[in-house]
mmCIF file of C-alpha atoms in Angstrom:
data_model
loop_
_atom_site.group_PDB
_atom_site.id
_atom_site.type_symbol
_atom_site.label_atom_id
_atom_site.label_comp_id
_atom_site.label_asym_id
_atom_site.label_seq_id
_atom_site.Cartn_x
_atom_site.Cartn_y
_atom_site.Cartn_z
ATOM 1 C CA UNK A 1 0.000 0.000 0.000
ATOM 2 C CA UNK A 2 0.929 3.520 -0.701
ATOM 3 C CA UNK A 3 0.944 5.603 2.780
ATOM 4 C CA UNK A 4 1.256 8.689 2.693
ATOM 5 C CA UNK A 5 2.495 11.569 5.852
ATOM 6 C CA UNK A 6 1.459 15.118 5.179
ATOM 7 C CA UNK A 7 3.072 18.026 7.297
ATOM 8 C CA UNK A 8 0.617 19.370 9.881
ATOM 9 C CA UNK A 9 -0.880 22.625 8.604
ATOM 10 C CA UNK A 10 -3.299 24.007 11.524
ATOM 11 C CA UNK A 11 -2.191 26.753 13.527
ATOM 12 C CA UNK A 12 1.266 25.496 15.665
ATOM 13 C CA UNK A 13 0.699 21.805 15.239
ATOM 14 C CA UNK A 14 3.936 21.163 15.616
ATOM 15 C CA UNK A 15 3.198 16.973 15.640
ATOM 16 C CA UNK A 16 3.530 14.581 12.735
ATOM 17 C CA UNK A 17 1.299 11.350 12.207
ATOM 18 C CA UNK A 18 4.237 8.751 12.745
ATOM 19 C CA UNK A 19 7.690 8.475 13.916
ATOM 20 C CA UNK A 20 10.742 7.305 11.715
ATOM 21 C CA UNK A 21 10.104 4.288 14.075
ATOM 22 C CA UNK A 22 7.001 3.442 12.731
ATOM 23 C CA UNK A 23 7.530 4.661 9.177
ATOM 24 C CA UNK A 24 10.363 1.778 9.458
ATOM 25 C CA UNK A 25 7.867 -0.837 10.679
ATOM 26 C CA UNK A 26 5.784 -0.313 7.473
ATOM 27 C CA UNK A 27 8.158 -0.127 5.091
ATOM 28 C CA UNK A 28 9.043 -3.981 6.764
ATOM 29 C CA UNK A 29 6.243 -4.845 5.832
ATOM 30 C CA UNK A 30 6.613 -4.219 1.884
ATOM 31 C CA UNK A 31 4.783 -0.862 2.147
ATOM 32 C CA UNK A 32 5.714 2.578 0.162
ATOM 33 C CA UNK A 33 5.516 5.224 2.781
ATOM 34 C CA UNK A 34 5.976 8.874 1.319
ATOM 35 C CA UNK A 35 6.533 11.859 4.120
ATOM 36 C CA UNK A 36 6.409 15.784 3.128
ATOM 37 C CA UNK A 37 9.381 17.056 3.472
ATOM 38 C CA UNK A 38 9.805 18.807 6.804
ATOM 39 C CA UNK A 39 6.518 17.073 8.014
ATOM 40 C CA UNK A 40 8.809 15.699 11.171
ATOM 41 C CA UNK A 41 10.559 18.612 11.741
ATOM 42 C CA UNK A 42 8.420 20.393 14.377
ATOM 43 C CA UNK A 43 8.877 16.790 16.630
ATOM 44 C CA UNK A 44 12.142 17.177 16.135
ATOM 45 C CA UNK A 45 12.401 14.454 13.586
ATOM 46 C CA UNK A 46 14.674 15.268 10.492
ATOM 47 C CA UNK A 47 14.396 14.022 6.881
ATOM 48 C CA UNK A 48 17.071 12.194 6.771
ATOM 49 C CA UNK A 49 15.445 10.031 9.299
ATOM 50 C CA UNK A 50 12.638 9.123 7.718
ATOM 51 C CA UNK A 51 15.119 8.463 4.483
ATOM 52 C CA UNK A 52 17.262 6.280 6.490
ATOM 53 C CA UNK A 53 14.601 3.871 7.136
ATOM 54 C CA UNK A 54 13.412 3.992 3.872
ATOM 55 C CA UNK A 55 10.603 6.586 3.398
ATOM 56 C CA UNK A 56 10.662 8.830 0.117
ATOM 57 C CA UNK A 57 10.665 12.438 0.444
ATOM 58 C CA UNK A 58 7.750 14.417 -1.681
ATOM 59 C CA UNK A 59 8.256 18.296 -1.333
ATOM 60 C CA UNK A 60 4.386 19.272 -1.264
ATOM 61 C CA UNK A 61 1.042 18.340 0.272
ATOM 62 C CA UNK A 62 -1.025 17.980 -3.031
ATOM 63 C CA UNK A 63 2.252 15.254 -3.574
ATOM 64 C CA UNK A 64 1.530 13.575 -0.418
ATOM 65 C CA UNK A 65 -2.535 13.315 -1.096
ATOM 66 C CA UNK A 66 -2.344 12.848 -4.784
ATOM 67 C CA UNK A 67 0.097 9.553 -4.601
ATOM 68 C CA UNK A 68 -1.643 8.002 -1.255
ATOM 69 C CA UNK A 69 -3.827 5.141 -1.027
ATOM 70 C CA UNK A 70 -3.909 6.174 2.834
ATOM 71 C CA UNK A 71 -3.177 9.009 4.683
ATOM 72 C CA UNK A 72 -1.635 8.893 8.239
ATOM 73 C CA UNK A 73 -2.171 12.567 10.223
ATOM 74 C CA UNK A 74 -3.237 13.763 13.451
ATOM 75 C CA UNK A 75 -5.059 16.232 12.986
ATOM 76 C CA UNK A 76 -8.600 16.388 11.267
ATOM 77 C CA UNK A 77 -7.892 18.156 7.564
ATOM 78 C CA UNK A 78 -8.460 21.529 7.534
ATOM 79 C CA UNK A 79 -9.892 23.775 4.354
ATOM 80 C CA UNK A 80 -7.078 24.263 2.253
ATOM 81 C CA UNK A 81 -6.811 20.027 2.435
ATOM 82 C CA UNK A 82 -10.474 19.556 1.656
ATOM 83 C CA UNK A 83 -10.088 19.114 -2.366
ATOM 84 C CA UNK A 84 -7.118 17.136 -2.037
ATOM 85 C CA UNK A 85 -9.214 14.216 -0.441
ATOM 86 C CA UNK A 86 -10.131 11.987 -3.133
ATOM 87 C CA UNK A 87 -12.331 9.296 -3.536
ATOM 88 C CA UNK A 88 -12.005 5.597 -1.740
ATOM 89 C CA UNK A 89 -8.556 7.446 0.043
ATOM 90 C CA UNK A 90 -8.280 6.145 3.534
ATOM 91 C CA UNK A 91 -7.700 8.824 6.123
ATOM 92 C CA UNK A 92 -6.495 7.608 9.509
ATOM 93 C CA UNK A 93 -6.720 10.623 12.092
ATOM 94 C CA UNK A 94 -8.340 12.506 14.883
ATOM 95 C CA UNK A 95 -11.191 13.884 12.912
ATOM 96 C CA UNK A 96 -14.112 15.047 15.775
ATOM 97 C CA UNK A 97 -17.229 15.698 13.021
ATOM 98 C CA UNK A 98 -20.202 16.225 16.278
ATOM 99 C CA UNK A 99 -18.588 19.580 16.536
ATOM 100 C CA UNK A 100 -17.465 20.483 12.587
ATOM 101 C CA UNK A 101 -20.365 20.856 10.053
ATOM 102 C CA UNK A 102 -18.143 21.998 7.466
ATOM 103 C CA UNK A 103 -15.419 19.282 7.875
ATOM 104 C CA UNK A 104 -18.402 16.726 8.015
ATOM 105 C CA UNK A 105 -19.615 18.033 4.405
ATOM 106 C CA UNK A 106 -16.123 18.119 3.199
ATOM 107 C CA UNK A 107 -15.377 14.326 3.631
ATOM 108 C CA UNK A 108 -18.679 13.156 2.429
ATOM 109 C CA UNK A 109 -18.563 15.041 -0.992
ATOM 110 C CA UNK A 110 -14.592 13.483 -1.325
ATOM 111 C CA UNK A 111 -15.952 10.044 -1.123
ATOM 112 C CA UNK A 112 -13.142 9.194 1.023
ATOM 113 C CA UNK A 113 -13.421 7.072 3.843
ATOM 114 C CA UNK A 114 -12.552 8.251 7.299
ATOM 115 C CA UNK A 115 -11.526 6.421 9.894
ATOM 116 C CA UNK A 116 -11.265 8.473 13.293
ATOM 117 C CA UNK A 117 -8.965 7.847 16.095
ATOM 118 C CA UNK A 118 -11.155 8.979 18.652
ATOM 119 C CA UNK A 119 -13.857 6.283 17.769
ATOM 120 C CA UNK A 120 -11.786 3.450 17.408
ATOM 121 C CA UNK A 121 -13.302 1.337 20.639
ATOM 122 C CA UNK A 122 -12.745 -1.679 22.257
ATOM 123 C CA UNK A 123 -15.162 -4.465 23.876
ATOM 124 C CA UNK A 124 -14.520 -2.942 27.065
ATOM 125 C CA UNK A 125 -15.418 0.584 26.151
ATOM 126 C CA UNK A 126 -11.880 1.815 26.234
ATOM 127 C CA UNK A 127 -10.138 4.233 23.854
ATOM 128 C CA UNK A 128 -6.544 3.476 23.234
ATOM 129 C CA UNK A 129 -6.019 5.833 20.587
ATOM 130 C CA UNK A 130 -7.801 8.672 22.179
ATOM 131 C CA UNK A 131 -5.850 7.625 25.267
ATOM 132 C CA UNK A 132 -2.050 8.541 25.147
ATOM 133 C CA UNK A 133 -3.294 12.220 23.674
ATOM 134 C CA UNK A 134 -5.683 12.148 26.277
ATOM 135 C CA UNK A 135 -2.700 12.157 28.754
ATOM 136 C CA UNK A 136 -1.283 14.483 27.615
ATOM 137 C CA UNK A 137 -3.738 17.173 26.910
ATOM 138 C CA UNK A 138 -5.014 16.292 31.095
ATOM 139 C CA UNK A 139 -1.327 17.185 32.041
ATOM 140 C CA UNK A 140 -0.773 20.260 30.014
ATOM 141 C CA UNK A 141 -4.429 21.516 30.680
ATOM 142 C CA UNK A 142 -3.619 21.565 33.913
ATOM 143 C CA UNK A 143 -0.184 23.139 33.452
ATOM 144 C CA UNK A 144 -1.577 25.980 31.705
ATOM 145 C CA UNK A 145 -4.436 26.577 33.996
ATOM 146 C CA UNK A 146 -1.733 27.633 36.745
ATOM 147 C CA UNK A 147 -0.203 29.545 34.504
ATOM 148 C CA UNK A 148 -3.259 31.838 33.229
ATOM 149 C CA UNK A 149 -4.154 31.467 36.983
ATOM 150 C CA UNK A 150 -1.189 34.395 37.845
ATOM 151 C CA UNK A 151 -2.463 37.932 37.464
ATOM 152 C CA UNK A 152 -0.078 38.754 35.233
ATOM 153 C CA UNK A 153 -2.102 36.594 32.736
ATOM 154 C CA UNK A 154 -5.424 37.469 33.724
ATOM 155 C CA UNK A 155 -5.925 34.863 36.510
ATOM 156 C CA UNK A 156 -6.389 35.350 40.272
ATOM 157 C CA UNK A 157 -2.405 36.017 41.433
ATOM 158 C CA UNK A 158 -2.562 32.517 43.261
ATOM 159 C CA UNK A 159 0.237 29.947 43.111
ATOM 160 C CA UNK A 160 -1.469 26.276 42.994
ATOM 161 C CA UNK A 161 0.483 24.972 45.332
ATOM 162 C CA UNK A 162 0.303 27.647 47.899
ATOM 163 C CA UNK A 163 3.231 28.348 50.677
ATOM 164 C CA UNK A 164 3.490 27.003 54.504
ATOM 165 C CA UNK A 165 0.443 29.610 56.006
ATOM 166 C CA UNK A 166 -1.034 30.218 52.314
ATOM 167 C CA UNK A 167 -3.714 27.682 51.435
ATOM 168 C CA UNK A 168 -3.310 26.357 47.650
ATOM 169 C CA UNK A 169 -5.333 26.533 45.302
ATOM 170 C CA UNK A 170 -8.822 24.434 44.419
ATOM 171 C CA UNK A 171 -9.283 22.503 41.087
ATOM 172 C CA UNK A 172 -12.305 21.190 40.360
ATOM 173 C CA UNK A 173 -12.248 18.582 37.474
ATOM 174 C CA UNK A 174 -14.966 18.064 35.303
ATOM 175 C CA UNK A 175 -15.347 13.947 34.130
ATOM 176 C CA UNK A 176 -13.037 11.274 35.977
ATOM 177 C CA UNK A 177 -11.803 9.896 32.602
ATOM 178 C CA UNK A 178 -8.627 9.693 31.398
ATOM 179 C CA UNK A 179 -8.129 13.190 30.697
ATOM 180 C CA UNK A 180 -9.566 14.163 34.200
ATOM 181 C CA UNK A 181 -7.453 11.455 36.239
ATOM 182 C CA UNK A 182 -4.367 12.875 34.383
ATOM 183 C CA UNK A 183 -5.068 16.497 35.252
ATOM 184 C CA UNK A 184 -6.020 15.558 38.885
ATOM 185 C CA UNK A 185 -2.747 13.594 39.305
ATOM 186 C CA UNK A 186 -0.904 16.324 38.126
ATOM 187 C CA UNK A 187 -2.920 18.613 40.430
ATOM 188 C CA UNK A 188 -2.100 16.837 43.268
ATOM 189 C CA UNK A 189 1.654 16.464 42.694
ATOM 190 C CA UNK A 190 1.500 20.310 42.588
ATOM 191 C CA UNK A 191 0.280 20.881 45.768
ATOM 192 C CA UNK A 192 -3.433 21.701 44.874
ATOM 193 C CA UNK A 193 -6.642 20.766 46.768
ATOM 194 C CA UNK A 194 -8.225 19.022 43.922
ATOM 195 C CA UNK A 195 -11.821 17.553 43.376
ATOM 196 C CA UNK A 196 -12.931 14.957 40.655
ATOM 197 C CA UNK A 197 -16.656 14.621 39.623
ATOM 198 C CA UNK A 198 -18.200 11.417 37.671
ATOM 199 C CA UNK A 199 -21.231 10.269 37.195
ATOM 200 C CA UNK A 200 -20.048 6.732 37.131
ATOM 201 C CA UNK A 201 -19.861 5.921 41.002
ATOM 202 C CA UNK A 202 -17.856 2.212 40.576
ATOM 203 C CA UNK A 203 -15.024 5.234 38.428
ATOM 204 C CA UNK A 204 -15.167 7.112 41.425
ATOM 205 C CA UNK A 205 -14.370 4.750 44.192
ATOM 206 C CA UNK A 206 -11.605 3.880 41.939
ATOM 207 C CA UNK A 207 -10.223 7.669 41.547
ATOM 208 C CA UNK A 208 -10.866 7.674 45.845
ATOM 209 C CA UNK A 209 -8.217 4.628 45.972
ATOM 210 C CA UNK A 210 -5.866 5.566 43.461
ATOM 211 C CA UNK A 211 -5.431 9.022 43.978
ATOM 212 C CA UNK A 212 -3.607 10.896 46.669
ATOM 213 C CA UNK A 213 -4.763 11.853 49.709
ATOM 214 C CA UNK A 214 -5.321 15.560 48.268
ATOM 215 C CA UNK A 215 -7.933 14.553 45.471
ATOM 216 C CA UNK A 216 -11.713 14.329 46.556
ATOM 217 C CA UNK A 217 -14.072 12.784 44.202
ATOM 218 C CA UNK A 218 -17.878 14.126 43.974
ATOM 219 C CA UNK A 219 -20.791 12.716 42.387
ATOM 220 C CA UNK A 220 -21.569 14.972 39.190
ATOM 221 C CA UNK A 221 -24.858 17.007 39.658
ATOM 222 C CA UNK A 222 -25.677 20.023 38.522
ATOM 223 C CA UNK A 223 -25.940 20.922 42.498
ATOM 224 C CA UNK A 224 -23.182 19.222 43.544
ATOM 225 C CA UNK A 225 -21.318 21.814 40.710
ATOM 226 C CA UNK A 226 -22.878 24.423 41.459
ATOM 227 C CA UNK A 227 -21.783 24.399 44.688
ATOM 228 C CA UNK A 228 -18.204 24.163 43.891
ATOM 229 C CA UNK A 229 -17.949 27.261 41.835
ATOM 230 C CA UNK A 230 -18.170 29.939 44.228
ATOM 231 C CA UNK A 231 -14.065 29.181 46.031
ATOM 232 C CA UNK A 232 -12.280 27.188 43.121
ATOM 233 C CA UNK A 233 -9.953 28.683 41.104
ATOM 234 C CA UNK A 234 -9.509 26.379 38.138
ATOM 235 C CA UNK A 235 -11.846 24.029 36.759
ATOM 236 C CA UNK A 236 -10.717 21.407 34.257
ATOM 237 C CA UNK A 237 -13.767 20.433 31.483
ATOM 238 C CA UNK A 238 -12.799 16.662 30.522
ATOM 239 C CA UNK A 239 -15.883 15.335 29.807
ATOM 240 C CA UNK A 240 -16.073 12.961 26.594
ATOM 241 C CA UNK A 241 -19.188 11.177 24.859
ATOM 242 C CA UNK A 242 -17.155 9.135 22.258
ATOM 243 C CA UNK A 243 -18.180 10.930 18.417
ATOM 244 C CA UNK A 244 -20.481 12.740 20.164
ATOM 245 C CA UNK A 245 -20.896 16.503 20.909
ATOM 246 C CA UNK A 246 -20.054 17.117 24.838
ATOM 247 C CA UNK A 247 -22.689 18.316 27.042
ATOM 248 C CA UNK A 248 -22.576 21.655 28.238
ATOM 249 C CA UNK A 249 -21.757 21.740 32.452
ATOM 250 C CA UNK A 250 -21.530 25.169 32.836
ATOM 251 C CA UNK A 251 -23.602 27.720 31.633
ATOM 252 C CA UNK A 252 -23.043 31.360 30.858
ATOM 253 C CA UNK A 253 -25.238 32.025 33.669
ATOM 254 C CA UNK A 254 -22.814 30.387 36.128
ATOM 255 C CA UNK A 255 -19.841 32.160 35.391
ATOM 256 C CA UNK A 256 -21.140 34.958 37.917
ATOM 257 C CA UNK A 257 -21.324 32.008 40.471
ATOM 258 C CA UNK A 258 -17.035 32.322 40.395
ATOM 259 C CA UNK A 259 -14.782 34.944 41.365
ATOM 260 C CA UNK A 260 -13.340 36.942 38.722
ATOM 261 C CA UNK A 261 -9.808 35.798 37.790
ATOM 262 C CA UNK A 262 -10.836 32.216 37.761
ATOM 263 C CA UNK A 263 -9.457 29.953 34.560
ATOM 264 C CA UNK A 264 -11.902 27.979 32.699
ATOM 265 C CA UNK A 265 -9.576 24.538 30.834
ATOM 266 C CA UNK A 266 -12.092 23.280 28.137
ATOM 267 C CA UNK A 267 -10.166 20.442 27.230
ATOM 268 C CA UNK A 268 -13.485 18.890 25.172
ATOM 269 C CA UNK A 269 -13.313 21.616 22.977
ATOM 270 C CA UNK A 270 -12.397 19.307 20.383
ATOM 271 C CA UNK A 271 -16.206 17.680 20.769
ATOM 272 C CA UNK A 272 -17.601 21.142 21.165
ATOM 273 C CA UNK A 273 -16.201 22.222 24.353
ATOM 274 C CA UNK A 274 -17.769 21.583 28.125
ATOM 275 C CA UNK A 275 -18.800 25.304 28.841
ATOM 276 C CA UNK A 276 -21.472 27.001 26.775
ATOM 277 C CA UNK A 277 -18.953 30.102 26.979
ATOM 278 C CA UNK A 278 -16.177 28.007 25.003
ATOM 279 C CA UNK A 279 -14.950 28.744 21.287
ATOM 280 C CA UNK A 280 -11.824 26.930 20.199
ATOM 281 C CA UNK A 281 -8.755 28.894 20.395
ATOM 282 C CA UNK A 282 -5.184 28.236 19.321
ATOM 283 C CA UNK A 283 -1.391 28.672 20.799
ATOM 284 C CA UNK A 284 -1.109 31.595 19.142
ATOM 285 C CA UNK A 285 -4.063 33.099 20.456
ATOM 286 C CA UNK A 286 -4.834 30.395 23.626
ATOM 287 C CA UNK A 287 -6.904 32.143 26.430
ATOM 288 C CA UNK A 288 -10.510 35.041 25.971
ATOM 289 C CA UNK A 289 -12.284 36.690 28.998
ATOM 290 C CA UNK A 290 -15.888 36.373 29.542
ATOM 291 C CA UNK A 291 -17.427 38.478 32.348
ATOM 292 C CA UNK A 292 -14.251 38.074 33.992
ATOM 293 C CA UNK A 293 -13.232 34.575 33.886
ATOM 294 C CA UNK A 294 -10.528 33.064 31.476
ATOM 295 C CA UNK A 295 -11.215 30.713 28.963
ATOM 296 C CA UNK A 296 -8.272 28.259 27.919
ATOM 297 C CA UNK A 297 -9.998 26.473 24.586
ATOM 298 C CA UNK A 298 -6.713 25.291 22.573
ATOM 299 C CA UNK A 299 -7.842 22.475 20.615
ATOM 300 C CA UNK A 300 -4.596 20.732 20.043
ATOM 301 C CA UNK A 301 -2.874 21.154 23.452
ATOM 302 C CA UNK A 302 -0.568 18.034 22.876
ATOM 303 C CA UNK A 303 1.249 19.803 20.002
ATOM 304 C CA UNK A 304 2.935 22.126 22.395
ATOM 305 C CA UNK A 305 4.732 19.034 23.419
ATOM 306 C CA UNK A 306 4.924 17.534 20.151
ATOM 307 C CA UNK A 307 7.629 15.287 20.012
ATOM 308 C CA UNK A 308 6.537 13.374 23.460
ATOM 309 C CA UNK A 309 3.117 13.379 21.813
ATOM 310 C CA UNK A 310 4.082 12.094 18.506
ATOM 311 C CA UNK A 311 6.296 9.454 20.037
ATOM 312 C CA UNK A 312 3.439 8.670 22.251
ATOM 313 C CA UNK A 313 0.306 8.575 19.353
ATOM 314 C CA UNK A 314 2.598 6.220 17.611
ATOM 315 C CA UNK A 315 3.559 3.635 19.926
ATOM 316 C CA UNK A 316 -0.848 3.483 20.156
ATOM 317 C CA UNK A 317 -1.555 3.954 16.273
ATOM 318 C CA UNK A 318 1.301 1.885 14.740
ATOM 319 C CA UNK A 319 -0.484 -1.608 15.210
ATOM 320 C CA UNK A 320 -4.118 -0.532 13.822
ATOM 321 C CA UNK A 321 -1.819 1.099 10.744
ATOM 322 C CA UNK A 322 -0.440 -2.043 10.125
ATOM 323 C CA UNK A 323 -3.146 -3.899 9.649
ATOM 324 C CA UNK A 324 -5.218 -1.516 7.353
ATOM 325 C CA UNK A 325 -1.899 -1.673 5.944
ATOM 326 C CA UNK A 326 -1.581 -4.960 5.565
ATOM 327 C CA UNK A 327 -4.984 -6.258 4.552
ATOM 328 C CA UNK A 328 -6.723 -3.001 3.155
ATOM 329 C CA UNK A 329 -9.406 -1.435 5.630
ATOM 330 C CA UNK A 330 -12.260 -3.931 4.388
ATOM 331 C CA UNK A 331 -10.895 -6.399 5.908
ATOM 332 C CA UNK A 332 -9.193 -5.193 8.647
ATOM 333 C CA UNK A 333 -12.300 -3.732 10.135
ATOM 334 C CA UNK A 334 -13.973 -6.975 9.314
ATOM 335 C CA UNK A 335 -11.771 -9.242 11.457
ATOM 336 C CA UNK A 336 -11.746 -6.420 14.101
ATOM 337 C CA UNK A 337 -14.702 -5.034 15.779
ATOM 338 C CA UNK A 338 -12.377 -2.314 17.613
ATOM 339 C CA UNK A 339 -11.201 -0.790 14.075
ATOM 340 C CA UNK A 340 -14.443 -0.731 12.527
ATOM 341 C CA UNK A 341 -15.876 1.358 15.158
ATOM 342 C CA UNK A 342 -13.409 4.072 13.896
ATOM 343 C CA UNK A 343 -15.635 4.058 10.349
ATOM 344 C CA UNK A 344 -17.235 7.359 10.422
ATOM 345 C CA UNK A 345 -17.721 8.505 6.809
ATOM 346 C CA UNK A 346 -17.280 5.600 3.890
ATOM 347 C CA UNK A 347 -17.996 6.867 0.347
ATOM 348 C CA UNK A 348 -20.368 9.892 1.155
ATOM 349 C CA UNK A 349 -22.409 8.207 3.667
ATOM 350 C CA UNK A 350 -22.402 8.969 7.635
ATOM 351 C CA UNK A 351 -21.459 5.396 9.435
ATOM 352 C CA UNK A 352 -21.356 6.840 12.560
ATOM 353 C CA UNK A 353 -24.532 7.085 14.475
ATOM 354 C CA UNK A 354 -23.782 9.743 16.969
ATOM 355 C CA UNK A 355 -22.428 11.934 13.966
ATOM 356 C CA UNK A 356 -26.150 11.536 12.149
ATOM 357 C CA UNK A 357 -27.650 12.449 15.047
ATOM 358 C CA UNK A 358 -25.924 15.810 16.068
ATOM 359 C CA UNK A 359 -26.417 16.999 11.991
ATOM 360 C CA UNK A 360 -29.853 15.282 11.060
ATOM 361 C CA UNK A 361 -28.080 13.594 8.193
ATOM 362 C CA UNK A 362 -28.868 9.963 7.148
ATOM 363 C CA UNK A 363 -27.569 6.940 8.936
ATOM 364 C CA UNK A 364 -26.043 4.164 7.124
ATOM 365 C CA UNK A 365 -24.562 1.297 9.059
ATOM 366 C CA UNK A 366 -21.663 -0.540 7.169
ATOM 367 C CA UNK A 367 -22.073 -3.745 6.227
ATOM 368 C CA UNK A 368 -18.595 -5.763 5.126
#
């Protein structure tokens, strides 16, 4: 199979869909991988690397897209890519259509079948290529809510971890999932008083054993939130529906329920964002005000960190590759139930129920 690697064009994506590592992998297994030239260079990956295990170079992105029978990214494409998807291409990357009308049209008038990282689900309900970005983005979200929390940056002038006689800070964190367990851990380690909420009770018991002694969990209510709001001084959004649009937890309205100076991490912006307040924002432009409170909205945290993330997304993509790869994705997602749940768009039709629903388009199971 012909793979191809474009370079990351959205605003400081700095990532790249696969390592040299990985490239190597596939070309072992008799497949022609083609990389843009510089496409590894933001993760700190040269092109001689990718050469050295046997990649060929192709200067542009209309090279990359015209001469691939599949395209590895990490990113969904954004409008400048849209008429360089073609027909029956496979496209392997985060893509998040609940949230993306345009996006959504875009890949059903290519005909191009798109296979999303973020639906690709196991028997057990689990994630594992939503997972490792998931990680990282619950990490950095955290990070950069103590950072917009000092005043030079809009925030309240607190340090999160306090000083002996100075009480830290409060997080509350929004969804005990993997994103919300990260950002709680590294809460914790900083010194914060932290508190988890979860619907799922048997998660939270979990959360209570695992996590230390400064993390509380609460049972998610609108109440129970509510009551929360009026002494914390970050709040983490890391609630996920899997292809679905996230539900909004906290209303315009209840933004004058916190103290101005509080920091607002929507890190479900990607699925339409946690806080009716939210718009996606970028690194160049990362944090807004509204009636006093911050809003942090990037929607690709992880590519601040790029090449831990890129290392990271491959270790967790690099064995579903292979096998659409290997056997072509008709039959991959045939002999796996965990692949085919990635199918969300196959040759201008929605396969993707959740995806139908949020748009009112037509729903067309795929049958292989």
């Amino acid at each position: 199979m012909k793979i191809g690697i474009p370079k990351e064009i959205k605003d400081n994506e700095n990532r790249v869909g696969m390592t040299p590592a990985g490239v190597s992998e596939l070309v072992r297994h008799g497949h022609e991988v083609y990389v843009q030239h510089t496409a590894g260079e933001g993760s700190g990956f040269a092109d001689e690397m990718y050469e050295k295990v046997g990649a060929r170079m192709l200067p542009a992105i209309e090279d990359i897209y015209g001469i691939a029978d599949m395209i590895l990214k990490v990113k969904e494409p954004i409008a400048p890519e849209y008429p360089l998807v073609h027909g029956g291409q496979l496209l392997f990357t985060y893509f998040h259509f609940a949230c993306d009308r345009p996006l959504t049209d875009a890949m059903l008038k290519s005909g191009a079948v798109c296979l999303a990282y973020e639906t690709v689900q196991t028997s057990d309900d689990r994630l594992p290529l939503l997972v490792p970005m998931s990680e990282v983005a619950g990490r950095m979200g955290l990070m950069e809510g103590a950072y917009y929390l000092q005043k030079t940056h809009g925030g309240k002038g607190k340090l999160i971890s306090g000083v002996p006689g100075v009480k830290p800070a409060k997080v509350l964190v929004l969804g005990g999932g993997t994103v919300g367990e990260a950002a709680a851990r590294m809460a914790a380690g900083m010194g914060a008083e932290v508190y988890v909420t979860d619907i799922n009770l048997s998660r939270l018991r979990q959360l209570q054993l695992e996590l230390p002694e400064n993390v509380h969990t609460l049972y998610s209510s609108l109440h129970n939130i509510q009551n929360e709001l009026g002494n914390v001084d970050i709040v983490v959004g890391s609630v996920l529906i899997p292809g679905d649009k996230a539900p909004h937890l906290i209303t315009r309205d209840m933004l004058k329920l916190m103290e101005p100076g509080t920091v607002l991490v929507d890190v479900a912006i990607d699925q339409g964002g946690c806080f009716e307040t939210s718009h996606p924002t970028t690194h160049s432009n990362p944090v807004y005000t509204v009636d006093g409170i911050v809003h942090y909205a990037v929607a690709n945290i992880p590519g601040a960190v790029p090449n831990t993330s890129t290392t990271a997304l491959t270790n967790a993509t690099l064995r579903y590759a292979l096998k659409l790869a290997d056997k072509g994705w008709k039959q991959a997602c045939k002999e796996d139930a965990t692949l085919y749940k990635g199918l969300n768009i196959v040759g201008g039709r929605v396969t993707y129920k959740a995806i139908a629903d949020v748009f009112g388009l037509p729903y067309e199971p795929l049958t292989l």
